[in-house]
PDB file of C-alpha atoms in Angstrom:
ATOM      1  CA  MET A   1      26.708  -5.592 -20.742  1.00  0.00           C
ATOM      2  CA  VAL A   2      25.339  -8.589 -19.826  1.00  0.00           C
ATOM      3  CA  LYS A   3      26.732  -8.333 -16.424  1.00  0.00           C
ATOM      4  CA  THR A   4      25.860  -6.050 -15.970  1.00  0.00           C
ATOM      5  CA  SER A   5      22.281  -6.597 -15.852  1.00  0.00           C
ATOM      6  CA  ASN A   6      22.335  -9.913 -14.522  1.00  0.00           C
ATOM      7  CA  LYS A   7      24.759  -8.158 -11.360  1.00  0.00           C
ATOM      8  CA  LEU A   8      21.104  -5.447 -11.052  1.00  0.00           C
ATOM      9  CA  ALA A   9      18.876  -8.400 -11.568  1.00  0.00           C
ATOM     10  CA  GLU A  10      20.092 -10.436  -8.997  1.00  0.00           C
ATOM     11  CA  ILE A  11      20.327  -7.307  -5.751  1.00  0.00           C
ATOM     12  CA  ASP A  12      17.113  -5.601  -7.808  1.00  0.00           C
ATOM     13  CA  PRO A  13      14.633  -9.054  -8.937  1.00  0.00           C
ATOM     14  CA  VAL A  14      11.860  -6.893  -8.017  1.00  0.00           C
ATOM     15  CA  TRP A  15      12.622  -3.826 -10.374  1.00  0.00           C
ATOM     16  CA  VAL A  16      14.194  -6.018 -13.429  1.00  0.00           C
ATOM     17  CA  ARG A  17      10.920  -7.594 -13.985  1.00  0.00           C
ATOM     18  CA  ILE A  18       9.433  -4.168 -13.890  1.00  0.00           C
ATOM     19  CA  LYS A  19      11.850  -3.051 -16.126  1.00  0.00           C
ATOM     20  CA  THR A  20      10.920  -6.131 -18.436  1.00  0.00           C
ATOM     21  CA  GLU A  21       7.411  -5.850 -18.041  1.00  0.00           C
ATOM     22  CA  ALA A  22       8.044  -2.357 -18.565  1.00  0.00           C
ATOM     23  CA  GLU A  23       9.917  -2.955 -21.970  1.00  0.00           C
ATOM     24  CA  ASP A  24       7.147  -5.704 -23.152  1.00  0.00           C
ATOM     25  CA  ALA A  25       4.379  -3.771 -22.919  1.00  0.00           C
ATOM     26  CA  VAL A  26       5.426  -1.148 -25.359  1.00  0.00           C
ATOM     27  CA  ILE A  27       5.927  -3.440 -28.134  1.00  0.00           C
ATOM     28  CA  LYS A  28       2.127  -4.408 -27.402  1.00  0.00           C
ATOM     29  CA  GLU A  29       0.445  -1.324 -26.982  1.00  0.00           C
ATOM     30  CA  PRO A  30       2.995   1.346 -28.041  1.00  0.00           C
ATOM     31  CA  ILE A  31       0.278   4.184 -27.447  1.00  0.00           C
ATOM     32  CA  LEU A  32       1.085   3.661 -24.328  1.00  0.00           C
ATOM     33  CA  GLY A  33       4.825   4.058 -25.280  1.00  0.00           C
ATOM     34  CA  GLY A  34       5.104   7.926 -23.654  1.00  0.00           C
ATOM     35  CA  LEU A  35       3.252   6.651 -19.909  1.00  0.00           C
ATOM     36  CA  VAL A  36       5.583   3.510 -19.804  1.00  0.00           C
ATOM     37  CA  HIS A  37       8.953   5.739 -20.440  1.00  0.00           C
ATOM     38  CA  SER A  38       8.359   8.742 -18.823  1.00  0.00           C
ATOM     39  CA  SER A  39       6.996   6.779 -15.590  1.00  0.00           C
ATOM     40  CA  ILE A  40       9.829   3.682 -16.147  1.00  0.00           C
ATOM     41  CA  LEU A  41      11.302   3.036 -18.294  1.00  0.00           C
ATOM     42  CA  HIS A  42      13.751   6.960 -17.736  1.00  0.00           C
ATOM     43  CA  HIS A  43      13.994   5.843 -14.608  1.00  0.00           C
ATOM     44  CA  ASP A  44      17.271   3.848 -12.707  1.00  0.00           C
ATOM     45  CA  LYS A  45      15.303   2.169 -10.553  1.00  0.00           C
ATOM     46  CA  LEU A  46      12.725   1.270  -8.885  1.00  0.00           C
ATOM     47  CA  GLU A  47      13.174   4.576  -6.207  1.00  0.00           C
ATOM     48  CA  THR A  48      12.879   7.520  -8.620  1.00  0.00           C
ATOM     49  CA  ALA A  49      10.487   5.698 -10.652  1.00  0.00           C
ATOM     50  CA  LEU A  50       7.953   5.777  -7.594  1.00  0.00           C
ATOM     51  CA  ALA A  51       8.686   9.228  -6.952  1.00  0.00           C
ATOM     52  CA  TYR A  52       8.109  10.273 -10.390  1.00  0.00           C
ATOM     53  CA  ARG A  53       4.506   8.818 -10.482  1.00  0.00           C
ATOM     54  CA  ILE A  54       3.294   9.725  -6.597  1.00  0.00           C
ATOM     55  CA  SER A  55       4.813  13.177  -7.592  1.00  0.00           C
ATOM     56  CA  LEU A  56       2.603  13.345 -10.895  1.00  0.00           C
ATOM     57  CA  LYS A  57      -0.624  11.779  -9.315  1.00  0.00           C
ATOM     58  CA  LEU A  58      -0.888  13.882  -5.884  1.00  0.00           C
ATOM     59  CA  SER A  59       0.398  17.147  -7.326  1.00  0.00           C
ATOM     60  CA  SER A  60      -2.526  19.654  -8.030  1.00  0.00           C
ATOM     61  CA  ALA A  61      -2.566  24.195  -8.689  1.00  0.00           C
ATOM     62  CA  GLU A  62      -2.243  24.559  -5.372  1.00  0.00           C
ATOM     63  CA  MET A  63       1.850  22.466  -6.167  1.00  0.00           C
ATOM     64  CA  PRO A  64       3.298  21.967  -8.537  1.00  0.00           C
ATOM     65  CA  GLU A  65       4.726  17.799  -9.041  1.00  0.00           C
ATOM     66  CA  GLN A  66       8.276  19.320  -9.204  1.00  0.00           C
ATOM     67  CA  PHE A  67       7.148  20.513  -5.069  1.00  0.00           C
ATOM     68  CA  LEU A  68       6.168  17.148  -3.897  1.00  0.00           C
ATOM     69  CA  ARG A  69       9.373  14.760  -6.536  1.00  0.00           C
ATOM     70  CA  GLU A  70      11.897  16.993  -4.587  1.00  0.00           C
ATOM     71  CA  ILE A  71      10.011  15.272  -1.478  1.00  0.00           C
ATOM     72  CA  CYS A  72       9.997  12.140  -2.218  1.00  0.00           C
ATOM     73  CA  ASP A  73      13.478  11.327  -3.772  1.00  0.00           C
ATOM     74  CA  ASP A  74      14.476  13.201  -0.125  1.00  0.00           C
ATOM     75  CA  ALA A  75      12.475  10.048   1.673  1.00  0.00           C
ATOM     76  CA  TYR A  76      13.209   7.516  -0.387  1.00  0.00           C
ATOM     77  CA  SER A  77      17.201   8.712  -0.066  1.00  0.00           C
ATOM     78  CA  THR A  78      17.461   8.890   4.006  1.00  0.00           C
ATOM     79  CA  ASP A  79      15.531   5.713   4.824  1.00  0.00           C
ATOM     80  CA  ASN A  80      15.813   2.360   2.556  1.00  0.00           C
ATOM     81  CA  GLU A  81      13.317   1.185   3.994  1.00  0.00           C
ATOM     82  CA  LEU A  82      10.861   3.213   1.811  1.00  0.00           C
ATOM     83  CA  GLY A  83      11.988   1.337  -0.742  1.00  0.00           C
ATOM     84  CA  ILE A  84      11.851  -2.468   0.986  1.00  0.00           C
ATOM     85  CA  SER A  85       8.453  -1.908   2.100  1.00  0.00           C
ATOM     86  CA  ALA A  86       7.667  -0.915  -2.247  1.00  0.00           C
ATOM     87  CA  ARG A  87       9.309  -4.050  -3.918  1.00  0.00           C
ATOM     88  CA  ALA A  88       7.517  -6.554  -0.349  1.00  0.00           C
ATOM     89  CA  ASP A  89       4.491  -4.480  -0.890  1.00  0.00           C
ATOM     90  CA  ILE A  90       4.698  -4.847  -4.887  1.00  0.00           C
ATOM     91  CA  VAL A  91       5.315  -9.016  -4.250  1.00  0.00           C
ATOM     92  CA  ALA A  92       1.822  -8.969  -2.001  1.00  0.00           C
ATOM     93  CA  VAL A  93      -0.773  -7.057  -4.722  1.00  0.00           C
ATOM     94  CA  HIS A  94       1.499 -10.433  -8.027  1.00  0.00           C
ATOM     95  CA  ASP A  95       0.413 -13.363  -5.241  1.00  0.00           C
ATOM     96  CA  ARG A  96      -2.735 -12.586  -3.420  1.00  0.00           C
ATOM     97  CA  ASP A  97      -4.646 -10.647  -7.244  1.00  0.00           C
ATOM     98  CA  PRO A  98      -5.504 -12.595  -9.537  1.00  0.00           C
ATOM     99  CA  ALA A  99      -6.095 -10.013 -11.242  1.00  0.00           C
ATOM    100  CA  CYS A 100      -2.565  -8.681 -11.478  1.00  0.00           C
ATOM    101  CA  ASP A 101      -0.533 -10.896 -13.558  1.00  0.00           C
ATOM    102  CA  ARG A 102       2.702  -8.592 -14.368  1.00  0.00           C
ATOM    103  CA  TYR A 103       3.837  -6.588 -11.521  1.00  0.00           C
ATOM    104  CA  ILE A 104       4.167  -3.708 -13.330  1.00  0.00           C
ATOM    105  CA  LEU A 105       0.476  -2.441 -13.027  1.00  0.00           C
ATOM    106  CA  PRO A 106       0.191  -1.851  -9.801  1.00  0.00           C
ATOM    107  CA  MET A 107       3.056   0.998 -10.985  1.00  0.00           C
ATOM    108  CA  LEU A 108       0.898   2.159 -13.100  1.00  0.00           C
ATOM    109  CA  PHE A 109      -2.656   1.090 -12.746  1.00  0.00           C
ATOM    110  CA  PHE A 110      -3.553  -0.270  -8.832  1.00  0.00           C
ATOM    111  CA  LYS A 111      -4.803   2.912  -6.710  1.00  0.00           C
ATOM    112  CA  GLY A 112      -4.532   0.888  -3.986  1.00  0.00           C
ATOM    113  CA  TYR A 113      -0.304  -0.267  -4.625  1.00  0.00           C
ATOM    114  CA  GLN A 114      -0.350   3.778  -5.052  1.00  0.00           C
ATOM    115  CA  ALA A 115      -1.778   5.254  -2.122  1.00  0.00           C
ATOM    116  CA  ILE A 116       0.360   2.888   0.316  1.00  0.00           C
ATOM    117  CA  GLN A 117       3.235   4.347  -1.076  1.00  0.00           C
ATOM    118  CA  ALA A 118       1.705   7.997  -0.901  1.00  0.00           C
ATOM    119  CA  TYR A 119       0.915   6.598   2.516  1.00  0.00           C
ATOM    120  CA  ARG A 120       5.232   5.897   2.968  1.00  0.00           C
ATOM    121  CA  ILE A 121       6.324   8.910   2.454  1.00  0.00           C
ATOM    122  CA  ALA A 122       3.835  11.077   4.104  1.00  0.00           C
ATOM    123  CA  ASN A 123       3.972   9.051   6.811  1.00  0.00           C
ATOM    124  CA  TRP A 124       8.202  10.041   6.445  1.00  0.00           C
ATOM    125  CA  LEU A 125       7.604  13.427   6.699  1.00  0.00           C
ATOM    126  CA  TRP A 126       4.953  12.952   9.537  1.00  0.00           C
ATOM    127  CA  GLN A 127       7.940  11.658  11.731  1.00  0.00           C
ATOM    128  CA  LYS A 128      10.276  13.935  10.885  1.00  0.00           C
ATOM    129  CA  GLY A 129       8.654  16.537  12.596  1.00  0.00           C
ATOM    130  CA  ARG A 130       6.825  18.027   8.786  1.00  0.00           C
ATOM    131  CA  SER A 131       2.993  17.749   9.776  1.00  0.00           C
ATOM    132  CA  ASP A 132       1.078  20.335   7.872  1.00  0.00           C
ATOM    133  CA  MET A 133       2.938  18.564   4.763  1.00  0.00           C
ATOM    134  CA  ALA A 134       2.751  14.834   6.004  1.00  0.00           C
ATOM    135  CA  ARG A 135      -1.150  16.227   5.905  1.00  0.00           C
ATOM    136  CA  PHE A 136      -1.326  18.109   2.754  1.00  0.00           C
ATOM    137  CA  TYR A 137      -0.287  14.343   1.438  1.00  0.00           C
ATOM    138  CA  GLN A 138      -2.732  12.933   3.024  1.00  0.00           C
ATOM    139  CA  MET A 139      -5.451  15.346   2.104  1.00  0.00           C
ATOM    140  CA  ARG A 140      -4.436  14.930  -1.624  1.00  0.00           C
ATOM    141  CA  CYS A 141      -4.164  11.281  -1.466  1.00  0.00           C
ATOM    142  CA  SER A 142      -7.835  10.830  -0.116  1.00  0.00           C
ATOM    143  CA  GLU A 143      -8.706  12.953  -3.062  1.00  0.00           C
ATOM    144  CA  VAL A 144      -6.993  11.156  -5.526  1.00  0.00           C
ATOM    145  CA  PHE A 145      -7.608   7.548  -4.558  1.00  0.00           C
ATOM    146  CA  GLY A 146     -10.222   7.819  -2.121  1.00  0.00           C
ATOM    147  CA  VAL A 147      -8.019   6.302  -0.215  1.00  0.00           C
ATOM    148  CA  ASP A 148      -7.492   8.475   3.881  1.00  0.00           C
ATOM    149  CA  ILE A 149      -4.675   7.044   6.409  1.00  0.00           C
ATOM    150  CA  HIS A 150      -3.643   9.270   9.080  1.00  0.00           C
ATOM    151  CA  PRO A 151      -0.143   9.813   7.836  1.00  0.00           C
ATOM    152  CA  ALA A 152       0.384   8.491  11.561  1.00  0.00           C
ATOM    153  CA  ALA A 153      -1.053   5.498  11.729  1.00  0.00           C
ATOM    154  CA  CYS A 154       2.011   2.377  11.421  1.00  0.00           C
ATOM    155  CA  ILE A 155       1.721  -0.115   8.271  1.00  0.00           C
ATOM    156  CA  GLY A 156       3.770  -3.022   7.554  1.00  0.00           C
ATOM    157  CA  LYS A 157       5.507  -4.721   4.748  1.00  0.00           C
ATOM    158  CA  GLY A 158       3.354  -6.268   2.280  1.00  0.00           C
ATOM    159  CA  ILE A 159       0.448  -5.043   2.538  1.00  0.00           C
ATOM    160  CA  MET A 160      -2.629  -5.428  -0.455  1.00  0.00           C
ATOM    161  CA  ILE A 161      -5.365  -3.066  -0.636  1.00  0.00           C
ATOM    162  CA  ASP A 162      -7.111  -4.812  -3.344  1.00  0.00           C
ATOM    163  CA  HIS A 163     -10.172  -2.114  -5.280  1.00  0.00           C
ATOM    164  CA  ALA A 164      -8.810   0.523  -2.507  1.00  0.00           C
ATOM    165  CA  HIS A 165     -12.052   2.351  -2.905  1.00  0.00           C
ATOM    166  CA  SER A 166     -13.135   4.105   0.635  1.00  0.00           C
ATOM    167  CA  ILE A 167     -10.535   2.782   2.541  1.00  0.00           C
ATOM    168  CA  VAL A 168      -9.883   4.825   5.203  1.00  0.00           C
ATOM    169  CA  ILE A 169      -7.075   3.676   8.154  1.00  0.00           C
ATOM    170  CA  GLY A 170      -6.572   6.516  11.975  1.00  0.00           C
ATOM    171  CA  GLU A 171      -4.557   8.251  13.868  1.00  0.00           C
ATOM    172  CA  THR A 172      -3.424   5.447  15.911  1.00  0.00           C
ATOM    173  CA  ALA A 173      -4.061   2.516  14.121  1.00  0.00           C
ATOM    174  CA  ILE A 174      -1.350  -0.525  13.672  1.00  0.00           C
ATOM    175  CA  VAL A 175      -1.212  -2.429  11.084  1.00  0.00           C
ATOM    176  CA  GLY A 176       0.971  -5.158  10.394  1.00  0.00           C
ATOM    177  CA  ASP A 177       3.305  -6.689   8.332  1.00  0.00           C
ATOM    178  CA  ASN A 178       1.529  -8.791   5.127  1.00  0.00           C
ATOM    179  CA  VAL A 179      -2.137  -7.357   5.639  1.00  0.00           C
ATOM    180  CA  SER A 180      -4.234  -7.801   3.068  1.00  0.00           C
ATOM    181  CA  MET A 181      -8.201  -5.733   2.673  1.00  0.00           C
ATOM    182  CA  LEU A 182     -11.180  -5.057   0.432  1.00  0.00           C
ATOM    183  CA  HIS A 183     -12.722  -2.197  -0.053  1.00  0.00           C
ATOM    184  CA  SER A 184     -14.705   0.706   2.104  1.00  0.00           C
ATOM    185  CA  VAL A 185     -12.423  -1.308   5.126  1.00  0.00           C
ATOM    186  CA  THR A 186     -13.011   1.119   8.735  1.00  0.00           C
ATOM    187  CA  LEU A 187      -9.871   1.320  10.969  1.00  0.00           C
ATOM    188  CA  GLY A 188     -11.139   3.750  13.678  1.00  0.00           C
ATOM    189  CA  GLY A 189     -12.605   5.052  16.327  1.00  0.00           C
ATOM    190  CA  THR A 190     -15.419   4.721  18.470  1.00  0.00           C
ATOM    191  CA  GLY A 191     -15.592   8.394  20.303  1.00  0.00           C
ATOM    192  CA  LYS A 192     -14.410  11.497  20.757  1.00  0.00           C
ATOM    193  CA  GLU A 193     -11.489  10.079  22.698  1.00  0.00           C
ATOM    194  CA  ASP A 194      -7.628  12.192  22.112  1.00  0.00           C
ATOM    195  CA  GLU A 195      -5.655   9.557  22.445  1.00  0.00           C
ATOM    196  CA  ASP A 196      -4.491   6.119  21.936  1.00  0.00           C
ATOM    197  CA  ARG A 197      -8.335   5.274  19.455  1.00  0.00           C
ATOM    198  CA  HIS A 198      -7.534   3.113  17.148  1.00  0.00           C
ATOM    199  CA  PRO A 199      -7.385  -1.321  16.357  1.00  0.00           C
ATOM    200  CA  LYS A 200      -4.197  -3.101  15.829  1.00  0.00           C
ATOM    201  CA  ILE A 201      -3.999  -5.580  13.017  1.00  0.00           C
ATOM    202  CA  GLY A 202      -1.667  -8.959  14.040  1.00  0.00           C
ATOM    203  CA  ASN A 203       0.509  -9.840  10.934  1.00  0.00           C
ATOM    204  CA  GLY A 204      -1.189 -12.009   8.256  1.00  0.00           C
ATOM    205  CA  VAL A 205      -5.055 -10.493   9.515  1.00  0.00           C
ATOM    206  CA  LEU A 206      -7.141 -10.703   5.797  1.00  0.00           C
ATOM    207  CA  ILE A 207      -9.924  -8.479   6.176  1.00  0.00           C
ATOM    208  CA  GLY A 208     -13.152  -8.710   3.809  1.00  0.00           C
ATOM    209  CA  ALA A 209     -14.729  -6.013   1.992  1.00  0.00           C
ATOM    210  CA  GLY A 210     -17.170  -3.129   3.642  1.00  0.00           C
ATOM    211  CA  ALA A 211     -15.621  -4.179   6.783  1.00  0.00           C
ATOM    212  CA  LYS A 212     -15.067  -1.901  10.512  1.00  0.00           C
ATOM    213  CA  VAL A 213     -12.526  -2.895  13.470  1.00  0.00           C
ATOM    214  CA  LEU A 214     -13.911  -0.473  15.886  1.00  0.00           C
ATOM    215  CA  GLY A 215     -11.635   1.359  18.597  1.00  0.00           C
ATOM    216  CA  ASN A 216      -8.657   0.157  20.623  1.00  0.00           C
ATOM    217  CA  ILE A 217      -8.336  -3.543  20.152  1.00  0.00           C
ATOM    218  CA  LYS A 218      -5.695  -6.040  18.873  1.00  0.00           C
ATOM    219  CA  VAL A 219      -7.239  -8.644  16.022  1.00  0.00           C
ATOM    220  CA  GLY A 220      -5.064 -11.328  16.579  1.00  0.00           C
ATOM    221  CA  TYR A 221      -2.621 -12.721  13.920  1.00  0.00           C
ATOM    222  CA  CYS A 222      -3.278 -13.907  10.627  1.00  0.00           C
ATOM    223  CA  SER A 223      -7.043 -14.034  11.604  1.00  0.00           C
ATOM    224  CA  ARG A 224      -9.766 -13.426   9.317  1.00  0.00           C
ATOM    225  CA  VAL A 225     -12.545 -10.745   9.421  1.00  0.00           C
ATOM    226  CA  ALA A 226     -15.602 -11.217   7.026  1.00  0.00           C
ATOM    227  CA  ALA A 227     -16.743  -8.704   4.443  1.00  0.00           C
ATOM    228  CA  GLY A 228     -19.064  -6.279   5.531  1.00  0.00           C
ATOM    229  CA  SER A 229     -18.441  -7.361  10.115  1.00  0.00           C
ATOM    230  CA  VAL A 230     -18.773  -4.503  12.448  1.00  0.00           C
ATOM    231  CA  VAL A 231     -15.711  -6.036  14.577  1.00  0.00           C
ATOM    232  CA  LEU A 232     -15.380  -3.578  17.794  1.00  0.00           C
ATOM    233  CA  GLN A 233     -14.528  -6.340  20.406  1.00  0.00           C
ATOM    234  CA  GLU A 234     -10.372  -7.785  20.219  1.00  0.00           C
ATOM    235  CA  VAL A 235     -10.141 -11.382  18.123  1.00  0.00           C
ATOM    236  CA  PRO A 236      -7.452 -13.799  18.615  1.00  0.00           C
ATOM    237  CA  PRO A 237      -5.610 -14.886  16.533  1.00  0.00           C
ATOM    238  CA  CYS A 238      -5.661 -17.157  13.979  1.00  0.00           C
ATOM    239  CA  LYS A 239     -10.215 -17.431  14.090  1.00  0.00           C
ATOM    240  CA  THR A 240     -12.213 -15.584  11.789  1.00  0.00           C
ATOM    241  CA  VAL A 241     -15.180 -12.922  13.233  1.00  0.00           C
ATOM    242  CA  ALA A 242     -17.751 -12.247  11.328  1.00  0.00           C
ATOM    243  CA  GLY A 243     -22.214 -10.247  11.748  1.00  0.00           C
ATOM    244  CA  VAL A 244     -22.839  -6.949  13.367  1.00  0.00           C
ATOM    245  CA  PRO A 245     -21.011  -6.697  16.088  1.00  0.00           C
ATOM    246  CA  ALA A 246     -18.872  -9.318  14.805  1.00  0.00           C
ATOM    247  CA  LYS A 247     -18.496 -12.838  16.121  1.00  0.00           C
ATOM    248  CA  ILE A 248     -16.031 -16.425  16.266  1.00  0.00           C
ATOM    249  CA  VAL A 249     -17.292 -18.153  13.647  1.00  0.00           C
ATOM    250  CA  GLY A 250     -15.014 -20.393  14.020  1.00  0.00           C
ATOM    251  CA  GLU A 251     -11.244 -20.401  13.339  1.00  0.00           C
ATOM    252  CA  ALA A 252      -9.320 -18.660  10.321  1.00  0.00           C
ATOM    253  CA  GLY A 253      -9.216 -21.981   8.150  1.00  0.00           C
ATOM    254  CA  CYS A 254      -5.213 -21.552   6.920  1.00  0.00           C
ATOM    255  CA  ASP A 255      -1.932 -20.569   8.647  1.00  0.00           C
ATOM    256  CA  GLN A 256      -2.172 -17.707   6.377  1.00  0.00           C
ATOM    257  CA  PRO A 257      -5.512 -16.002   5.699  1.00  0.00           C
ATOM    258  CA  SER A 258      -4.121 -12.986   4.036  1.00  0.00           C
ATOM    259  CA  VAL A 259      -2.552 -15.012   0.915  1.00  0.00           C
ATOM    260  CA  ALA A 260      -4.964 -17.499   0.849  1.00  0.00           C
ATOM    261  CA  MET A 261      -7.271 -14.759   0.060  1.00  0.00           C
ATOM    262  CA  ASP A 262     -10.298 -17.419   0.804  1.00  0.00           C
ATOM    263  CA  GLN A 263     -13.433 -16.008   2.743  1.00  0.00           C
ATOM    264  CA  LEU A 264     -15.104 -18.243   1.567  1.00  0.00           C
ATOM    265  CA  LEU A 265     -16.779 -18.958   5.825  1.00  0.00           C
ATOM    266  CA  GLY A 266     -16.185 -23.088   4.557  1.00  0.00           C
ATOM    267  CA  VAL A 267     -19.350 -22.517   2.516  1.00  0.00           C
ATOM    268  CA  ARG A 268     -18.289 -24.674  -0.383  1.00  0.00           C
TER     269      ARG A 268
END
């Protein structure tokens, strides 16, 4: 049994840590035992736990949990990238959010993490040509989590959306790897154009609370968008922009703004 556990820890350290933390949580707060067991401890891998959690959250009188669970299970079993991304997202949240001191927290309580995983299932459906079901996931994600991400949007790994309230990401938006954004961020269009009309966010970008990035523009890698800014023009890599409309106010301030989460714009 010890050998099996050690082997699993080598193969999937994220899941092993989640299971260990779940066992500790039940001991410390027995009243949450049912929640923790059904969401984590009853499962043998992260993918089935996420399938359960997402389908439970998004189910309604219009769509039973079992139907959504079957879709999620199918997605995770046929696309390994979904599980890899889910693990990268958990690590990102833990590393960047000081309120997250355990891997178990995003799984159970953080709607930003849960919304991103629901989006990933919707995106899988969209790529399979099941656009109506993908839109159902989008609708329920918006209703339940307050996060509205079009299923056609392209979002990378290692994403951290802190607080996550009122996030909007449009159909042709592209978000790179290791991006962090706070609540009320919009990656939107500027009019009624039908084609490529949404922002392209580079790797390692930090987008502050309430920022709006509008139109088919690029935000260069490892740049910072200050809270409350309205970005209407391209942002070069490794720069900080602020204001309405946003202008370059300096360098990014560090190599990885999305990891450092420093939003003070050089003020000390």
